[in-house]
PDB file of C-alpha atoms in Angstrom:
ATOM      1  CA  UNK A   1    -147.731  69.045  60.383  1.00 45.00           C
ATOM      2  CA  UNK A   2    -149.250  66.046  62.163  1.00 49.00           C
ATOM      3  CA  UNK A   3    -149.854  67.801  65.494  1.00 50.00           C
ATOM      4  CA  UNK A   4    -146.609  66.484  66.920  1.00 50.00           C
ATOM      5  CA  UNK A   5    -144.427  69.168  65.362  1.00 54.00           C
ATOM      6  CA  UNK A   6    -144.305  71.683  62.554  1.00 55.00           C
ATOM      7  CA  UNK A   7    -141.432  73.292  60.659  1.00 52.00           C
ATOM      8  CA  UNK A   8    -141.851  76.921  59.734  1.00 54.00           C
ATOM      9  CA  UNK A   9    -140.553  78.515  56.545  1.00 50.00           C
ATOM     10  CA  UNK A  10    -137.730  80.093  58.552  1.00 51.00           C
ATOM     11  CA  UNK A  11    -136.569  76.690  59.811  1.00 49.00           C
ATOM     12  CA  UNK A  12    -138.141  76.932  63.264  1.00 52.00           C
ATOM     13  CA  UNK A  13    -139.538  73.771  64.811  1.00 54.00           C
ATOM     14  CA  UNK A  14    -142.773  73.855  66.798  1.00 56.00           C
ATOM     15  CA  UNK A  15    -143.365  70.887  69.063  1.00 54.00           C
ATOM     16  CA  UNK A  16    -147.020  70.507  69.998  1.00 54.00           C
ATOM     17  CA  UNK A  17    -146.943  67.135  71.746  1.00 50.00           C
ATOM     18  CA  UNK A  18    -143.583  65.869  73.009  1.00 51.00           C
ATOM     19  CA  UNK A  19    -144.745  62.235  73.211  1.00 50.00           C
ATOM     20  CA  UNK A  20    -146.094  62.318  69.659  1.00 50.00           C
ATOM     21  CA  UNK A  21    -142.880  63.949  68.452  1.00 48.00           C
ATOM     22  CA  UNK A  22    -140.752  61.267  70.117  1.00 48.00           C
ATOM     23  CA  UNK A  23    -142.923  58.550  68.566  1.00 46.00           C
ATOM     24  CA  UNK A  24    -142.639  60.230  65.168  1.00 46.00           C
ATOM     25  CA  UNK A  25    -138.842  60.192  65.214  1.00 48.00           C
ATOM     26  CA  UNK A  26    -138.715  56.605  66.394  1.00 44.00           C
ATOM     27  CA  UNK A  27    -138.675  56.592  70.189  1.00 43.00           C
ATOM     28  CA  UNK A  28    -136.901  58.755  72.675  1.00 41.00           C
ATOM     29  CA  UNK A  29    -134.955  61.683  71.360  1.00 43.00           C
ATOM     30  CA  UNK A  30    -132.491  64.040  73.013  1.00 46.00           C
ATOM     31  CA  UNK A  31    -132.252  67.517  71.602  1.00 48.00           C
ATOM     32  CA  UNK A  32    -130.466  70.584  72.830  1.00 45.00           C
ATOM     33  CA  UNK A  33    -132.918  73.391  72.275  1.00 47.00           C
ATOM     34  CA  UNK A  34    -133.198  77.073  72.912  1.00 48.00           C
ATOM     35  CA  UNK A  35    -136.670  78.388  73.718  1.00 49.00           C
ATOM     36  CA  UNK A  36    -137.293  81.470  71.602  1.00 50.00           C
ATOM     37  CA  UNK A  37    -141.031  81.971  72.160  1.00 53.00           C
ATOM     38  CA  UNK A  38    -143.324  80.353  74.701  1.00 53.00           C
ATOM     39  CA  UNK A  39    -146.954  80.774  73.637  1.00 54.00           C
ATOM     40  CA  UNK A  40    -148.401  78.542  76.363  1.00 48.00           C
ATOM     41  CA  UNK A  41    -150.913  80.394  78.499  1.00 49.00           C
ATOM     42  CA  UNK A  42    -151.650  77.609  80.988  1.00 48.00           C
ATOM     43  CA  UNK A  43    -151.231  73.865  81.176  1.00 48.00           C
ATOM     44  CA  UNK A  44    -149.792  72.149  78.117  1.00 51.00           C
ATOM     45  CA  UNK A  45    -149.252  74.459  75.200  1.00 50.00           C
ATOM     46  CA  UNK A  46    -147.092  74.985  72.180  1.00 54.00           C
ATOM     47  CA  UNK A  47    -143.496  76.046  72.617  1.00 53.00           C
ATOM     48  CA  UNK A  48    -141.504  77.344  69.668  1.00 54.00           C
ATOM     49  CA  UNK A  49    -137.936  76.107  69.783  1.00 51.00           C
ATOM     50  CA  UNK A  50    -134.856  76.458  67.640  1.00 52.00           C
ATOM     51  CA  UNK A  51    -132.877  73.250  67.208  1.00 51.00           C
ATOM     52  CA  UNK A  52    -129.165  73.765  66.694  1.00 48.00           C
ATOM     53  CA  UNK A  53    -127.789  70.499  65.325  1.00 53.00           C
ATOM     54  CA  UNK A  54    -124.228  71.812  65.576  1.00 65.00           C
ATOM     55  CA  UNK A  55    -124.339  72.635  69.304  1.00 76.00           C
ATOM     56  CA  UNK A  56    -120.928  73.709  70.562  1.00 86.00           C
ATOM     57  CA  UNK A  57    -120.526  73.918  74.359  1.00 90.00           C
ATOM     58  CA  UNK A  58    -117.460  76.118  73.792  1.00 92.00           C
ATOM     59  CA  UNK A  59    -119.382  78.805  71.904  1.00 90.00           C
ATOM     60  CA  UNK A  60    -119.116  80.999  73.816  1.00 92.00           C
ATOM     61  CA  UNK A  61    -116.292  79.582  75.887  1.00 94.00           C
ATOM     62  CA  UNK A  62    -117.036  79.246  79.602  1.00 94.00           C
ATOM     63  CA  UNK A  63    -113.279  79.236  80.313  1.00 95.00           C
ATOM     64  CA  UNK A  64    -111.928  82.435  81.857  1.00 95.00           C
ATOM     65  CA  UNK A  65    -108.448  81.541  80.539  1.00 94.00           C
ATOM     66  CA  UNK A  66    -107.105  78.599  78.567  1.00 93.00           C
ATOM     67  CA  UNK A  67    -108.529  76.471  75.804  1.00 96.00           C
ATOM     68  CA  UNK A  68    -112.042  75.062  75.709  1.00 96.00           C
ATOM     69  CA  UNK A  69    -112.760  71.666  74.185  1.00 95.00           C
ATOM     70  CA  UNK A  70    -116.064  69.870  73.773  1.00 92.00           C
ATOM     71  CA  UNK A  71    -116.387  66.573  75.619  1.00 90.00           C
ATOM     72  CA  UNK A  72    -119.726  65.288  74.431  1.00 84.00           C
ATOM     73  CA  UNK A  73    -122.160  68.071  75.208  1.00 85.00           C
ATOM     74  CA  UNK A  74    -120.002  69.510  78.001  1.00 91.00           C
ATOM     75  CA  UNK A  75    -117.153  71.984  77.925  1.00 93.00           C
ATOM     76  CA  UNK A  76    -113.729  71.167  79.373  1.00 95.00           C
ATOM     77  CA  UNK A  77    -111.172  73.887  80.082  1.00 96.00           C
ATOM     78  CA  UNK A  78    -107.430  73.241  79.645  1.00 96.00           C
ATOM     79  CA  UNK A  79    -105.515  75.620  81.916  1.00 95.00           C
ATOM     80  CA  UNK A  80    -101.994  74.436  80.951  1.00 94.00           C
ATOM     81  CA  UNK A  81     -99.516  77.287  80.676  1.00 90.00           C
ATOM     82  CA  UNK A  82    -102.022  80.001  81.605  1.00 92.00           C
ATOM     83  CA  UNK A  83    -101.084  80.691  85.222  1.00 92.00           C
ATOM     84  CA  UNK A  84    -104.631  79.775  86.251  1.00 95.00           C
ATOM     85  CA  UNK A  85    -106.308  76.635  87.599  1.00 95.00           C
ATOM     86  CA  UNK A  86    -109.802  75.427  88.437  1.00 95.00           C
ATOM     87  CA  UNK A  87    -112.643  73.983  86.413  1.00 95.00           C
ATOM     88  CA  UNK A  88    -113.032  77.247  84.486  1.00 95.00           C
ATOM     89  CA  UNK A  89    -109.342  78.322  84.658  1.00 95.00           C
ATOM     90  CA  UNK A  90    -110.355  81.250  86.848  1.00 95.00           C
ATOM     91  CA  UNK A  91    -108.182  80.750  89.960  1.00 95.00           C
ATOM     92  CA  UNK A  92    -104.714  82.343  89.967  1.00 95.00           C
ATOM     93  CA  UNK A  93    -101.847  79.888  90.535  1.00 94.00           C
ATOM     94  CA  UNK A  94     -99.271  81.058  93.100  1.00 95.00           C
ATOM     95  CA  UNK A  95     -96.114  80.112  91.189  1.00 93.00           C
ATOM     96  CA  UNK A  96     -93.981  81.543  94.008  1.00 94.00           C
ATOM     97  CA  UNK A  97     -95.428  79.001  96.443  1.00 93.00           C
ATOM     98  CA  UNK A  98     -93.472  76.151  94.848  1.00 92.00           C
ATOM     99  CA  UNK A  99     -89.671  76.335  94.872  1.00 94.00           C
ATOM    100  CA  UNK A 100     -89.850  80.150  94.942  1.00 94.00           C
ATOM    101  CA  UNK A 101     -91.098  80.055  91.332  1.00 93.00           C
ATOM    102  CA  UNK A 102     -87.625  78.982  90.209  1.00 94.00           C
ATOM    103  CA  UNK A 103     -86.306  82.437  91.154  1.00 94.00           C
ATOM    104  CA  UNK A 104     -82.822  82.831  92.647  1.00 92.00           C
ATOM    105  CA  UNK A 105     -83.787  85.539  95.136  1.00 92.00           C
ATOM    106  CA  UNK A 106     -87.280  87.052  95.174  1.00 93.00           C
ATOM    107  CA  UNK A 107     -90.539  85.966  93.594  1.00 94.00           C
ATOM    108  CA  UNK A 108     -93.669  88.121  93.282  1.00 93.00           C
ATOM    109  CA  UNK A 109     -96.941  86.409  92.433  1.00 93.00           C
ATOM    110  CA  UNK A 110     -98.977  88.415  89.911  1.00 92.00           C
ATOM    111  CA  UNK A 111    -102.403  87.763  88.398  1.00 92.00           C
ATOM    112  CA  UNK A 112    -101.834  84.857  85.999  1.00 91.00           C
ATOM    113  CA  UNK A 113     -98.058  85.061  86.162  1.00 92.00           C
ATOM    114  CA  UNK A 114     -95.118  85.905  88.436  1.00 93.00           C
ATOM    115  CA  UNK A 115     -91.927  87.958  88.378  1.00 92.00           C
ATOM    116  CA  UNK A 116     -88.474  87.176  89.727  1.00 93.00           C
ATOM    117  CA  UNK A 117     -86.300  89.868  91.228  1.00 90.00           C
ATOM    118  CA  UNK A 118     -82.968  90.416  92.919  1.00 87.00           C
ATOM    119  CA  UNK A 119     -82.904  92.171  96.278  1.00 84.00           C
ATOM    120  CA  UNK A 120     -79.269  91.574  97.228  1.00 80.00           C
ATOM    121  CA  UNK A 121     -76.933  94.495  96.530  1.00 73.00           C
ATOM    122  CA  UNK A 122     -74.763  94.047  93.457  1.00 70.00           C
ATOM    123  CA  UNK A 123     -77.087  91.615  91.669  1.00 77.00           C
ATOM    124  CA  UNK A 124     -79.408  92.078  88.712  1.00 79.00           C
ATOM    125  CA  UNK A 125     -81.876  89.755  87.051  1.00 82.00           C
ATOM    126  CA  UNK A 126     -80.223  87.592  84.410  1.00 82.00           C
ATOM    127  CA  UNK A 127     -81.388  87.163  80.820  1.00 82.00           C
ATOM    128  CA  UNK A 128     -83.290  83.997  81.756  1.00 89.00           C
ATOM    129  CA  UNK A 129     -85.611  86.040  83.987  1.00 89.00           C
ATOM    130  CA  UNK A 130     -84.963  83.749  86.970  1.00 92.00           C
ATOM    131  CA  UNK A 131     -81.314  83.909  88.005  1.00 88.00           C
ATOM    132  CA  UNK A 132     -79.561  86.792  89.724  1.00 85.00           C
ATOM    133  CA  UNK A 133     -76.108  87.625  88.402  1.00 78.00           C
ATOM    134  CA  UNK A 134     -73.479  90.073  89.584  1.00 72.00           C
ATOM    135  CA  UNK A 135     -73.817  93.401  87.835  1.00 65.00           C
ATOM    136  CA  UNK A 136     -70.689  93.943  85.745  1.00 52.00           C
ATOM    137  CA  UNK A 137     -69.249  96.524  83.385  1.00 40.00           C
ATOM    138  CA  UNK A 138     -68.741  93.897  80.687  1.00 38.00           C
ATOM    139  CA  UNK A 139     -72.224  92.482  80.802  1.00 38.00           C
ATOM    140  CA  UNK A 140     -74.286  90.983  83.550  1.00 39.00           C
ATOM    141  CA  UNK A 141     -71.499  88.740  84.878  1.00 45.00           C
ATOM    142  CA  UNK A 142     -68.333  90.429  86.118  1.00 48.00           C
ATOM    143  CA  UNK A 143     -65.089  89.114  84.663  1.00 53.00           C
ATOM    144  CA  UNK A 144     -63.132  88.964  87.918  1.00 55.00           C
ATOM    145  CA  UNK A 145     -61.402  85.731  88.836  1.00 59.00           C
ATOM    146  CA  UNK A 146     -63.086  84.961  92.186  1.00 55.00           C
ATOM    147  CA  UNK A 147     -59.994  83.161  93.480  1.00 58.00           C
ATOM    148  CA  UNK A 148     -57.673  86.100  92.791  1.00 59.00           C
ATOM    149  CA  UNK A 149     -59.706  89.278  92.504  1.00 59.00           C
ATOM    150  CA  UNK A 150     -62.271  91.229  94.456  1.00 62.00           C
ATOM    151  CA  UNK A 151     -65.066  92.912  92.521  1.00 63.00           C
ATOM    152  CA  UNK A 152     -65.304  96.551  93.590  1.00 64.00           C
ATOM    153  CA  UNK A 153     -68.122  98.974  92.852  1.00 63.00           C
ATOM    154  CA  UNK A 154     -69.784 102.089  94.150  1.00 62.00           C
ATOM    155  CA  UNK A 155     -73.389 102.001  95.114  1.00 64.00           C
ATOM    156  CA  UNK A 156     -75.871 104.794  95.560  1.00 63.00           C
ATOM    157  CA  UNK A 157     -78.040 104.452  98.636  1.00 65.00           C
ATOM    158  CA  UNK A 158     -81.649 105.451  97.990  1.00 66.00           C
ATOM    159  CA  UNK A 159     -84.475 106.140 100.410  1.00 67.00           C
ATOM    160  CA  UNK A 160     -87.952 104.622 100.024  1.00 68.00           C
ATOM    161  CA  UNK A 161     -88.876 107.345  97.491  1.00 72.00           C
ATOM    162  CA  UNK A 162     -85.849 106.603  95.288  1.00 66.00           C
ATOM    163  CA  UNK A 163     -83.912 109.717  96.337  1.00 66.00           C
ATOM    164  CA  UNK A 164     -80.139 109.326  96.644  1.00 65.00           C
ATOM    165  CA  UNK A 165     -79.040 109.672 100.265  1.00 65.00           C
ATOM    166  CA  UNK A 166     -75.423 108.592  99.934  1.00 67.00           C
ATOM    167  CA  UNK A 167     -72.761 106.716  98.001  1.00 66.00           C
ATOM    168  CA  UNK A 168     -70.634 103.888  99.349  1.00 69.00           C
ATOM    169  CA  UNK A 169     -67.800 101.653  98.171  1.00 71.00           C
ATOM    170  CA  UNK A 170     -68.664  97.948  98.113  1.00 73.00           C
ATOM    171  CA  UNK A 171     -66.799  94.723  97.409  1.00 73.00           C
ATOM    172  CA  UNK A 172     -67.833  91.200  96.488  1.00 69.00           C
ATOM    173  CA  UNK A 173     -65.445  88.554  97.780  1.00 69.00           C
ATOM    174  CA  UNK A 174     -64.739  85.077  96.406  1.00 66.00           C
ATOM    175  CA  UNK A 175     -67.684  83.639  98.372  1.00 69.00           C
ATOM    176  CA  UNK A 176     -70.084  86.115  96.774  1.00 66.00           C
ATOM    177  CA  UNK A 177     -70.498  88.107  99.992  1.00 70.00           C
ATOM    178  CA  UNK A 178     -70.939  91.824  99.443  1.00 70.00           C
ATOM    179  CA  UNK A 179     -69.634  94.249 102.028  1.00 71.00           C
ATOM    180  CA  UNK A 180     -69.785  98.019 101.944  1.00 71.00           C
ATOM    181  CA  UNK A 181     -67.556 100.613 103.642  1.00 67.00           C
ATOM    182  CA  UNK A 182     -70.341 102.421 105.468  1.00 60.00           C
ATOM    183  CA  UNK A 183     -73.807 101.505 106.568  1.00 58.00           C
ATOM    184  CA  UNK A 184     -76.301 104.004 105.178  1.00 57.00           C
ATOM    185  CA  UNK A 185     -80.012 103.820 105.890  1.00 60.00           C
ATOM    186  CA  UNK A 186     -81.894 102.975 102.712  1.00 56.00           C
ATOM    187  CA  UNK A 187     -81.639 100.628  99.773  1.00 56.00           C
ATOM    188  CA  UNK A 188     -78.412 100.096  97.834  1.00 56.00           C
ATOM    189  CA  UNK A 189     -78.823 100.810  94.125  1.00 56.00           C
ATOM    190  CA  UNK A 190     -75.697  99.444  92.456  1.00 54.00           C
ATOM    191  CA  UNK A 191     -73.944 101.548  89.855  1.00 52.00           C
ATOM    192  CA  UNK A 192     -72.817  99.908  86.630  1.00 47.00           C
ATOM    193  CA  UNK A 193     -69.166 100.881  87.101  1.00 50.00           C
ATOM    194  CA  UNK A 194     -67.317  97.874  88.489  1.00 51.00           C
ATOM    195  CA  UNK A 195     -63.701  96.851  88.468  1.00 52.00           C
ATOM    196  CA  UNK A 196     -61.424  94.176  89.886  1.00 54.00           C
ATOM    197  CA  UNK A 197     -58.687  94.662  92.471  1.00 54.00           C
TER     198      UNK A 197
END
């Protein structure tokens, strides 16, 4: 203890005179410190500080999402693959705003992600989660030859609450157009029984 600083038995460092401390360690010094007890009453006084030589700006991470990495004494957030952007990876990315999110038909932006969907009658979301394929009895893709056959199916028409309000016969032609025998009010929910004619 030379008046410039003192180390306590618990490892705490007390700096009494910042200029004397800087001179003691050989000139200017930069420390990241956390004030744990300020005993100064007025003017210049002693401040007890804890010096953490292994300061980590990512502990705790300031990033809402993504990975934090230390760049000097600052934190940098990497938002890649998170569905978020911004300095702290805290702003939702609207994936649907660019090329419809890669979705064939519909795209719904969700917090940190998105979901593709199929709103055209007779189509379901494919295994890739992006493409819409014709609902078929032998898997997602019907086995009809589009040049020779017409895919036929029955659909149940549902109201906004999901209640069945009718059933209609529908066909998909070689161009992929779907036509139904009758126009019912509601949404067509395609059955999984399809055949070729």
